[in-house]
Every structure is written in structure tokens, then in C-alpha cells.
Short mmCIF file of C-alpha atoms and ligand atoms in Angstrom, two decimals:
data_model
loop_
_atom_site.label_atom_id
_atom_site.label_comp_id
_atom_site.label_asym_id
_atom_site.label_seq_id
_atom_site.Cartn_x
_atom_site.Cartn_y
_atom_site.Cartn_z
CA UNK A 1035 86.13 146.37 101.13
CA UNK A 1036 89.19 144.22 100.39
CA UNK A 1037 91.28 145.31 97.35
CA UNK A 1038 92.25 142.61 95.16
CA UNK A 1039 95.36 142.26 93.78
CA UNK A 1040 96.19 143.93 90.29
CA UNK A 1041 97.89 141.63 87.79
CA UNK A 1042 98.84 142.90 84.65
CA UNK A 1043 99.03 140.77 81.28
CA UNK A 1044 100.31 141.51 78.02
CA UNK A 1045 99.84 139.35 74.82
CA UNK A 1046 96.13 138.47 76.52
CA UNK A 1047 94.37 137.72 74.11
CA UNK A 1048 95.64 134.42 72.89
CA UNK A 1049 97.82 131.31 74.16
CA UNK A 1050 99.67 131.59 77.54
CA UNK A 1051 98.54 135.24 78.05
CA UNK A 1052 94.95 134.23 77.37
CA UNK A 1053 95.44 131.44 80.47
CA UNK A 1054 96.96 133.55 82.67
CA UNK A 1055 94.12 135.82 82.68
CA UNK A 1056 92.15 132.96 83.60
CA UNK A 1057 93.87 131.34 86.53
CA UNK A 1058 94.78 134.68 88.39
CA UNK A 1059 91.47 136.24 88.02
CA UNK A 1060 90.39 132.89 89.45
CA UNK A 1061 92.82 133.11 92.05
CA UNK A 1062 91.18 136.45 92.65
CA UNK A 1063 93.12 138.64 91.14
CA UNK A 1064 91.90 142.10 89.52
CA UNK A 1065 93.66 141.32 85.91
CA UNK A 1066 94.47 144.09 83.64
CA UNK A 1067 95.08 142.55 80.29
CA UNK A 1068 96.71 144.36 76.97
CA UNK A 1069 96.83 142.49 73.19
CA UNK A 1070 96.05 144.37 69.94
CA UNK A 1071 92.87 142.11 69.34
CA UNK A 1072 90.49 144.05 71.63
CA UNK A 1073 87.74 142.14 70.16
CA UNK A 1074 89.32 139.17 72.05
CA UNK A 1075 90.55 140.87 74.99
CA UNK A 1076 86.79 141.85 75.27
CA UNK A 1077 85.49 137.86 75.10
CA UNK A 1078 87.90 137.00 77.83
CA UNK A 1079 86.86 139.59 80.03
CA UNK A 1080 82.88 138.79 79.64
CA UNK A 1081 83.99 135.07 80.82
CA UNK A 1082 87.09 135.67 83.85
CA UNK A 1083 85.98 139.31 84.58
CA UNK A 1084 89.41 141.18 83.71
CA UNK A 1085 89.32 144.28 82.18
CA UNK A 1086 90.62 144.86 78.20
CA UNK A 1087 92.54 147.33 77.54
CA UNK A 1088 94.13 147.59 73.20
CA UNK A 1089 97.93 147.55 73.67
CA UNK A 1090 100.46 146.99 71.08
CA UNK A 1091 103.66 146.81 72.93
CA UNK A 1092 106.32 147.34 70.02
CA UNK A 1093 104.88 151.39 70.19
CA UNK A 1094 105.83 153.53 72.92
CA UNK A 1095 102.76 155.94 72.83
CA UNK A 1096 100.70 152.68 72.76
CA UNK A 1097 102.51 151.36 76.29
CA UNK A 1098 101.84 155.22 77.24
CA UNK A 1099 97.89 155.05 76.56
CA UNK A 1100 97.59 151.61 78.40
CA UNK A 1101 99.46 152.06 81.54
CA UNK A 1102 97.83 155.65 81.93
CA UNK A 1103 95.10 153.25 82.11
CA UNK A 1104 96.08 151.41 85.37
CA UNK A 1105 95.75 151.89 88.61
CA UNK A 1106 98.75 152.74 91.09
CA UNK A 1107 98.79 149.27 92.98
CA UNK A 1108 100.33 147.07 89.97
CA UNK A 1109 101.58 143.93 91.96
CA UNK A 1110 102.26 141.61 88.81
CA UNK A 1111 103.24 142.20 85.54
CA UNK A 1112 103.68 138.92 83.32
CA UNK A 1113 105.58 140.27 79.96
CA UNK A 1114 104.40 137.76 77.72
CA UNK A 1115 103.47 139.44 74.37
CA UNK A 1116 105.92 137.75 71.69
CA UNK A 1117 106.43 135.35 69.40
CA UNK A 1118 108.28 134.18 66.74
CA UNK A 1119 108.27 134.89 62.59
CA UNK A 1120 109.45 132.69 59.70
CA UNK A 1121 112.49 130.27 59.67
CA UNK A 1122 114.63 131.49 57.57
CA UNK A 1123 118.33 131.22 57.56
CA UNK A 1124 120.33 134.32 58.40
CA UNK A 1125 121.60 134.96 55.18
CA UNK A 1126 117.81 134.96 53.90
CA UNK A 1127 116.89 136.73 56.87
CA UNK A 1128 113.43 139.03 56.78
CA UNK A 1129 114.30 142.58 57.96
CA UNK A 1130 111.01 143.41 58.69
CA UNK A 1131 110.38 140.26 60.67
CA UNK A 1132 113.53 140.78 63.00
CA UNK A 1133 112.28 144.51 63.35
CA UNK A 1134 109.05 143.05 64.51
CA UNK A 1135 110.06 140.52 66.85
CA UNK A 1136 112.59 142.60 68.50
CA UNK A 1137 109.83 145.39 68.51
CA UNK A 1138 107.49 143.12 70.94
CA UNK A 1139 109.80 140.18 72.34
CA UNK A 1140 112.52 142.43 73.88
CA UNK A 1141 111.57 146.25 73.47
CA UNK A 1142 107.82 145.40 74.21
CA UNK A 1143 109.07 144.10 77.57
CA UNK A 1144 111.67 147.02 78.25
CA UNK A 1145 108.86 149.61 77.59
CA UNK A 1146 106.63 147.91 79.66
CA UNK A 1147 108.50 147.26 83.01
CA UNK A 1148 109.80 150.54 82.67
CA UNK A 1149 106.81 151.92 82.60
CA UNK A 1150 105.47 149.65 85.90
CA UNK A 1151 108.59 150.04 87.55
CA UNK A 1152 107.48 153.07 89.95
CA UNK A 1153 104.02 151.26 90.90
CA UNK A 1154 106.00 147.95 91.20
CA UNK A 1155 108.15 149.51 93.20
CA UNK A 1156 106.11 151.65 95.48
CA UNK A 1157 102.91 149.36 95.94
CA UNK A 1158 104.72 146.03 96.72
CA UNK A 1159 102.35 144.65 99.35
CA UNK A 1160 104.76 143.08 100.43
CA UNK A 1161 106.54 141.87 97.16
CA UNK A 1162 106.25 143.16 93.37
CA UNK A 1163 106.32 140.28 90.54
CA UNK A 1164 107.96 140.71 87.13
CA UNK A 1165 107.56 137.56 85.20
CA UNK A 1166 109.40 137.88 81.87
CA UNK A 1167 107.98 134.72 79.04
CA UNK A 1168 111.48 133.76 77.53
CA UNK A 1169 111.71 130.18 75.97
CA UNK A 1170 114.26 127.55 75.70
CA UNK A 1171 115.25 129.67 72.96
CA UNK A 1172 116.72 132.44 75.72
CA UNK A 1173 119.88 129.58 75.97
CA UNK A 1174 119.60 127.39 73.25
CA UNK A 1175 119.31 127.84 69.42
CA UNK A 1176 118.91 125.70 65.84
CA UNK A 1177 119.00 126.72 62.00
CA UNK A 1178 116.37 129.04 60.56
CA UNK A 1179 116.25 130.52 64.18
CA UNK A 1180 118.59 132.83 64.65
CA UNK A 1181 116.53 136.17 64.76
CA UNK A 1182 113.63 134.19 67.51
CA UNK A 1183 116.33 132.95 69.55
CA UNK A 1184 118.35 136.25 69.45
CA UNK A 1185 114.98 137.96 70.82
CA UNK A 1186 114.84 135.27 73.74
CA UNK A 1187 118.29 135.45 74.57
CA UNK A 1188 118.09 138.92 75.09
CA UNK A 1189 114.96 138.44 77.73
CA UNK A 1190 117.40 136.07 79.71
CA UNK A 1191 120.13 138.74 80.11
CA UNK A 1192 117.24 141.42 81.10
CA UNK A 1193 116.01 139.40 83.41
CA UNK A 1194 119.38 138.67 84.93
CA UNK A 1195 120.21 142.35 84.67
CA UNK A 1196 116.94 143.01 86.47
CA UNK A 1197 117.88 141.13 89.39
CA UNK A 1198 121.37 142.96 89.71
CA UNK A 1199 119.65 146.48 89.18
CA UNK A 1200 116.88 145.62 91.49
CA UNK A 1201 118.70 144.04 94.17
CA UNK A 1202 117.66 145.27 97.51
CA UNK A 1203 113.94 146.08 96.24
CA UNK A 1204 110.80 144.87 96.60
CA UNK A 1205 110.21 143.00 93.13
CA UNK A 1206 111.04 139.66 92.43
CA UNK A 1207 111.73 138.50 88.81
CA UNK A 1208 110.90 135.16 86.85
CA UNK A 1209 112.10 133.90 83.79
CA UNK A 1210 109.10 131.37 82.35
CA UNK A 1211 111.19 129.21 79.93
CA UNK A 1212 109.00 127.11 77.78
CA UNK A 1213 109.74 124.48 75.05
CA UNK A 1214 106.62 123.50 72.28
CA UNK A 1215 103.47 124.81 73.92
CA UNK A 1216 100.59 124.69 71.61
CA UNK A 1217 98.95 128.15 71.25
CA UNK A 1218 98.79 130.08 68.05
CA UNK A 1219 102.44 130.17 68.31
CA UNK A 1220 103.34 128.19 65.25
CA UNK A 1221 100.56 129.30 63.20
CA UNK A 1222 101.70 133.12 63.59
CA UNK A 1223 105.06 132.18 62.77
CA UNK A 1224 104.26 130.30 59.67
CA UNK A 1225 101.76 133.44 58.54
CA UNK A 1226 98.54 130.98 58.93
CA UNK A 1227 99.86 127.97 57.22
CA UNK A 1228 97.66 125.84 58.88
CA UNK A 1229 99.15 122.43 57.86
CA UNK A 1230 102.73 123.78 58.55
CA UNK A 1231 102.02 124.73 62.26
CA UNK A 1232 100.55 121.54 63.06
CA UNK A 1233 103.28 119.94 61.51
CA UNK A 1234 105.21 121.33 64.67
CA UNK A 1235 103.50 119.06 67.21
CA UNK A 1236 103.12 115.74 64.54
CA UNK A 1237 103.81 112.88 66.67
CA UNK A 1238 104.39 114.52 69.88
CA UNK A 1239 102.31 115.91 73.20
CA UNK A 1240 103.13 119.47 73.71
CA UNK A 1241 102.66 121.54 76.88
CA UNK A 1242 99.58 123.45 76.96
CA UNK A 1243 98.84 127.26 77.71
CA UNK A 1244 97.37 125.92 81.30
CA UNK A 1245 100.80 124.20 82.14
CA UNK A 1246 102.79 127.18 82.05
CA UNK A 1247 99.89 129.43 83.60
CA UNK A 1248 100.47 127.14 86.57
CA UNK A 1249 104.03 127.86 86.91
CA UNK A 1250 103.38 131.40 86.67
CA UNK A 1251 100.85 130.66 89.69
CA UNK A 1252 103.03 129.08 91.62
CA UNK A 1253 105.42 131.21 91.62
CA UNK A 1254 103.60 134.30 92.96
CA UNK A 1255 102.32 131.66 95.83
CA UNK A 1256 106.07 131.26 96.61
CA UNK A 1257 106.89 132.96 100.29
CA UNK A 1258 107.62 136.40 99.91
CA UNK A 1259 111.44 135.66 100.46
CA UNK A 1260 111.58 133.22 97.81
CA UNK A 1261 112.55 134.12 94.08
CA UNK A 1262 112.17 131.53 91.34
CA UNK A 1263 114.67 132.73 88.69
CA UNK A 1264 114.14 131.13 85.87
CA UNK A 1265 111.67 128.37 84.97
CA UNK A 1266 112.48 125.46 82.06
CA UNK A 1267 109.53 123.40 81.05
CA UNK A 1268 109.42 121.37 78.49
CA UNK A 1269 107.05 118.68 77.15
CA UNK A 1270 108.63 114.78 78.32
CA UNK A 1271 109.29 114.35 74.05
CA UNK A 1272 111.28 117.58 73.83
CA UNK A 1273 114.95 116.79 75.01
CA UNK A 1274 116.10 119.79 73.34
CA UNK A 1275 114.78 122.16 71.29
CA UNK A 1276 115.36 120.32 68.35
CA UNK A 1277 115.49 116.81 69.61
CA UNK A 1278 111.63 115.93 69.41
CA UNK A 1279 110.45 112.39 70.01
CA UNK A 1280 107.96 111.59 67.94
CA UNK A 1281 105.90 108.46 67.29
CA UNK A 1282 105.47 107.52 64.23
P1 NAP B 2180 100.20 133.14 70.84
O1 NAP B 2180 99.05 132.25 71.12
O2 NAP B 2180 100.51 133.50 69.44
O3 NAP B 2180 100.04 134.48 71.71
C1 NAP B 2180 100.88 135.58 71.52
C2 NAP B 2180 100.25 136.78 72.19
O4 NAP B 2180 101.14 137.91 72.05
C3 NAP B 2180 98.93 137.18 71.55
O5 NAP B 2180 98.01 137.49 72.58
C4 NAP B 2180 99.27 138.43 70.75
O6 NAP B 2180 98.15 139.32 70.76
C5 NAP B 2180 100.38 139.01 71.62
N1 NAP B 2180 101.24 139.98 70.91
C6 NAP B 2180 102.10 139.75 69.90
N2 NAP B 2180 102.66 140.90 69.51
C7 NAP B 2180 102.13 141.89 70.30
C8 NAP B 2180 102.29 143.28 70.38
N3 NAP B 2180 103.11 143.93 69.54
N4 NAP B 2180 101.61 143.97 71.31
C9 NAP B 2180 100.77 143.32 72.16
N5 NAP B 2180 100.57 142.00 72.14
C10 NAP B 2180 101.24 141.28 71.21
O7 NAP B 2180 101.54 132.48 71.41
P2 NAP B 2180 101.98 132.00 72.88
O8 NAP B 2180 102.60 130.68 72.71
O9 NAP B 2180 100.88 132.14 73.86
O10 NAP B 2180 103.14 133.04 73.18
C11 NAP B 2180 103.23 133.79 74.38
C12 NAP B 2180 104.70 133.98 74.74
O11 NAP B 2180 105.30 132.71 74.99
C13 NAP B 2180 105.55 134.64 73.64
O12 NAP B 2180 106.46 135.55 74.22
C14 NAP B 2180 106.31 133.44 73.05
O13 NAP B 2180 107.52 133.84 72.45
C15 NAP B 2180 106.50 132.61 74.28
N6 NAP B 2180 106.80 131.18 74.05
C16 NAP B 2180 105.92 130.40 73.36
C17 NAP B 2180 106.24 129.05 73.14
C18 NAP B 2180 105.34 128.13 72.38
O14 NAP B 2180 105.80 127.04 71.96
N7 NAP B 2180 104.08 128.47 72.16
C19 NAP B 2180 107.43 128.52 73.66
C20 NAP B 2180 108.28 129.35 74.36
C21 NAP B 2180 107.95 130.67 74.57
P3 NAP B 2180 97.67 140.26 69.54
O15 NAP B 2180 98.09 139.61 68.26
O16 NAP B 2180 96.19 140.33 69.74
O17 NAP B 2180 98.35 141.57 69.80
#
């Protein structure tokens, strides 16, 4: 029998995560996918066929529990759990917020490819994929921001730093650099104000969860040779990320 390919996802269970699952398993992938929700990790699996596993990537023991999980031929990994809280200027700032967003934007991801690191490493077949989900907030940042983009920018200087360290070996690294993508995104970082996360996309077309799936796609279907650094997409009405076109 044919082994399929083991993908791993974090932050599964919702938003780009949730459509990764889909278009790899598709793609015939064996996808191992970790959120907190297990409810919803369990949902996916029942329709794509991946198998849920709880995570909560700002807890070492948690990353532990879940990796012990997997099996030695991880091929992918696609660090994607994240988001952003509140909007509050610095001098307002929410301690508990930054702790939280640092917890699972950039420790989440440092826990997690250090745990893969050794299967990535060993069980390339022929070439390991690290995907780290940054944002056009890992090189670019606006008021009530500061502690999101700080987060983000920190993923672009892993990733870079991953590239020097792992120079030589088997495991290529993408940044995924998205502008507005509508997920649950907003909505988490306005603590389920409805009308306020909506507000986001008034006017506008964002990208959607499929969109940057695809790049993700695409770049694993590169040649083995080829490594796609980093990835900017943004929707045609974002020029930056606070220069929206909207219609009126
Ligand atoms: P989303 O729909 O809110 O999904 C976020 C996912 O992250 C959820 O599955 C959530 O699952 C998971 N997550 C959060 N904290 C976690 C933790 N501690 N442990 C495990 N999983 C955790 O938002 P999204 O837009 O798909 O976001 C995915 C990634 O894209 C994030 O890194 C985000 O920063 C980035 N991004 C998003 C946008 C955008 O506009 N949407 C733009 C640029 C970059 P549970 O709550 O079930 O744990």
C-alpha cells in the first residue's frame, strides 16, 4: 500500500486552517489537524477524513501530548494557529492580550517546529515543508496594532532565521503573508462583536480562507529545488494595510 503524505495543521478548526485541511486531504494528503475546539476539529474530519487531535499551542505539555500523537513521517507542517486581540493603543495596551497572542502567534509556532524538526528532518521524501501564516502585519504596521503586528513581525524574522539555520537541509520554509481574509479573524479580535467585525470588510471584497489554502498548495507542488519564501496576498481593494478601497 502507498503511504500518503502526512500534513500537519494547527489552528484547524476555523478560517485558513479549516481550508487547508480541506484542499490537502483532497490532494491526498493524510492531514493531522490540532485547534482547541475538538468539537470542530471532529466535524471537519467526518467531512475531509483528517484526523483531530485537541492542541492548544501557547502550552508546551499541550504541543507535547499532540505531537506524541503523530507519526514519524511529518512532511508538512503549516503553523497557522494565531490571531489577533483588541486595538488598543500601546499606552492602553491589554497585558493579558499581548501574553496571549505572543503565547500562540510566535511561541505556538517555535514550540511546534521544534518539536517536528527531527521528523521534518529525517523523513523528507525528498523535501520537508514548514509554512509559517504571518500577515502583512510581519512588515507593515498602523495605530491600535502594535502588539498583532509585533507578533507577525517576529514570524518574519523566524522564518528568515529558519532558512539560515536550516540551510543545507531538507526543509523548505514559506512565509504565507495575507492582508483582510474573512474568517473568524475579526470577530475573535473584537471578542464577538458581531457588527464591529463586519465592519472590517464594509465596502470591500476580502480574500477568502480558499485563496490562501491555494497558495499554500502551490507551493508544496513547487519542484523540490524550488523555495517560495515569502508569499504577499492581498485583496485588489487593500493597497496597504490600512489603505482600504471601499465603495460606498
Ligand atoms: P480564525 O478563523 O480565527 O482561525 C484561527 C485559528 O487559530 C482557529 O482554528 C483557532 O482554533 C486557532 N488558534 C488560536 N489560538 C490557538 C491556540 N492557542 N492553540 C491552537 N489553536 C489556536 O482566523 P484565520 O484568519 O483563519 O487565522 C489563521 C492565521 O492567519 C492566524 O495566524 C492569523 O494571524 C493569520 N492571518 C489572518 C488574516 C485575516 O485577515 N483573517 C490576515 C493575515 C494573517 P481554536 O480557537 O479552536 O483553538
Amino acid at each position: 500500500m502507498i503511504e500518503k503524505p502526512v500534513a500537519v495543521v494547527t489552528g484547524a478548526s476555523s478560517g485558513i486552517g479549516a481550508e487547508t485541511v480541506r484542499l490537502l486531504s483532497e490532494r491526498g494528503f493524510q492531514v493531522f489537524m490540532g485547534a482547541r475546539r475538538i468539537e470542530r476539529l471532529q466535524a471537519l474530519a467526518q467531512k475531509y477524513g483528517g484526523i483531530p487531535i485537541a492542541l492548544d499551542v501557547s502550552s508546551t505539555e499541550s504541543v507535547r501530548q499532540f505531537t506524541q500523537e503523530l507519526p514519524d513521517s511529518v512532511q508538512v507542517l503549516v503553523n497557522n494557529a494565531g490571531g489577533a486581540l483588541g486595538l488598543e493603543p500601546i499606552v492602553n495596551f491589554d497585558e493579558n492580550q499581548w501574553v496571549e497572542m505572543y503565547q500562540s502567534n510566535v511561541l505556538g509556532l517555535a514550540r511546534m517546529s521544534k518539536a517536528l524538526y527531527p521528523r521534518l528532518l529525517t523523513r523528507p521524501n525528498p523535501v520537508s515543508h514548514v509554512f509559517n501564516i504571518g500577515s502583512v502585519a510581519s512588515f507593515e504596521v498602523y495605530p491600535g496594532g502594535a502588539g498583532y503586528t509585533a507578533c507577525k513581525h517576529a514570524v518574519r524574522a523566524i522564518s528568515e532565521t529558519m532558512r539560515l539555520e536550516w540551510l543545507g537541509k531538507p526543509i523548505r520554509v514559506t512565509e504565507i503573508d495575507p492582508g483582510f481574509v474573512e474568517t473568524e479573524f475579526s470577530l475573535v479580535r473584537f471578542g464577538g462583536d458581531i457588527a464591529r467585525a463586519s465592519s472590517v470588510y464594509a465596502g470591500m471584497e476580502p480574500l477568502t480562507a480558499t485563496d490562501i489554502a491555494e497558495t499554500i498548495l502551490w507551493s508544496i507542488e513547487r519542484p523540490p529545488h524550488v523555495n517560495i519564501d515569502c508569499m504577499v496576498v492581498r485583496p485588489l481593494d487593500q493597497a496597504r494595510i490600512d489603505k482600504i478601497h471601499r465603495q460606498a
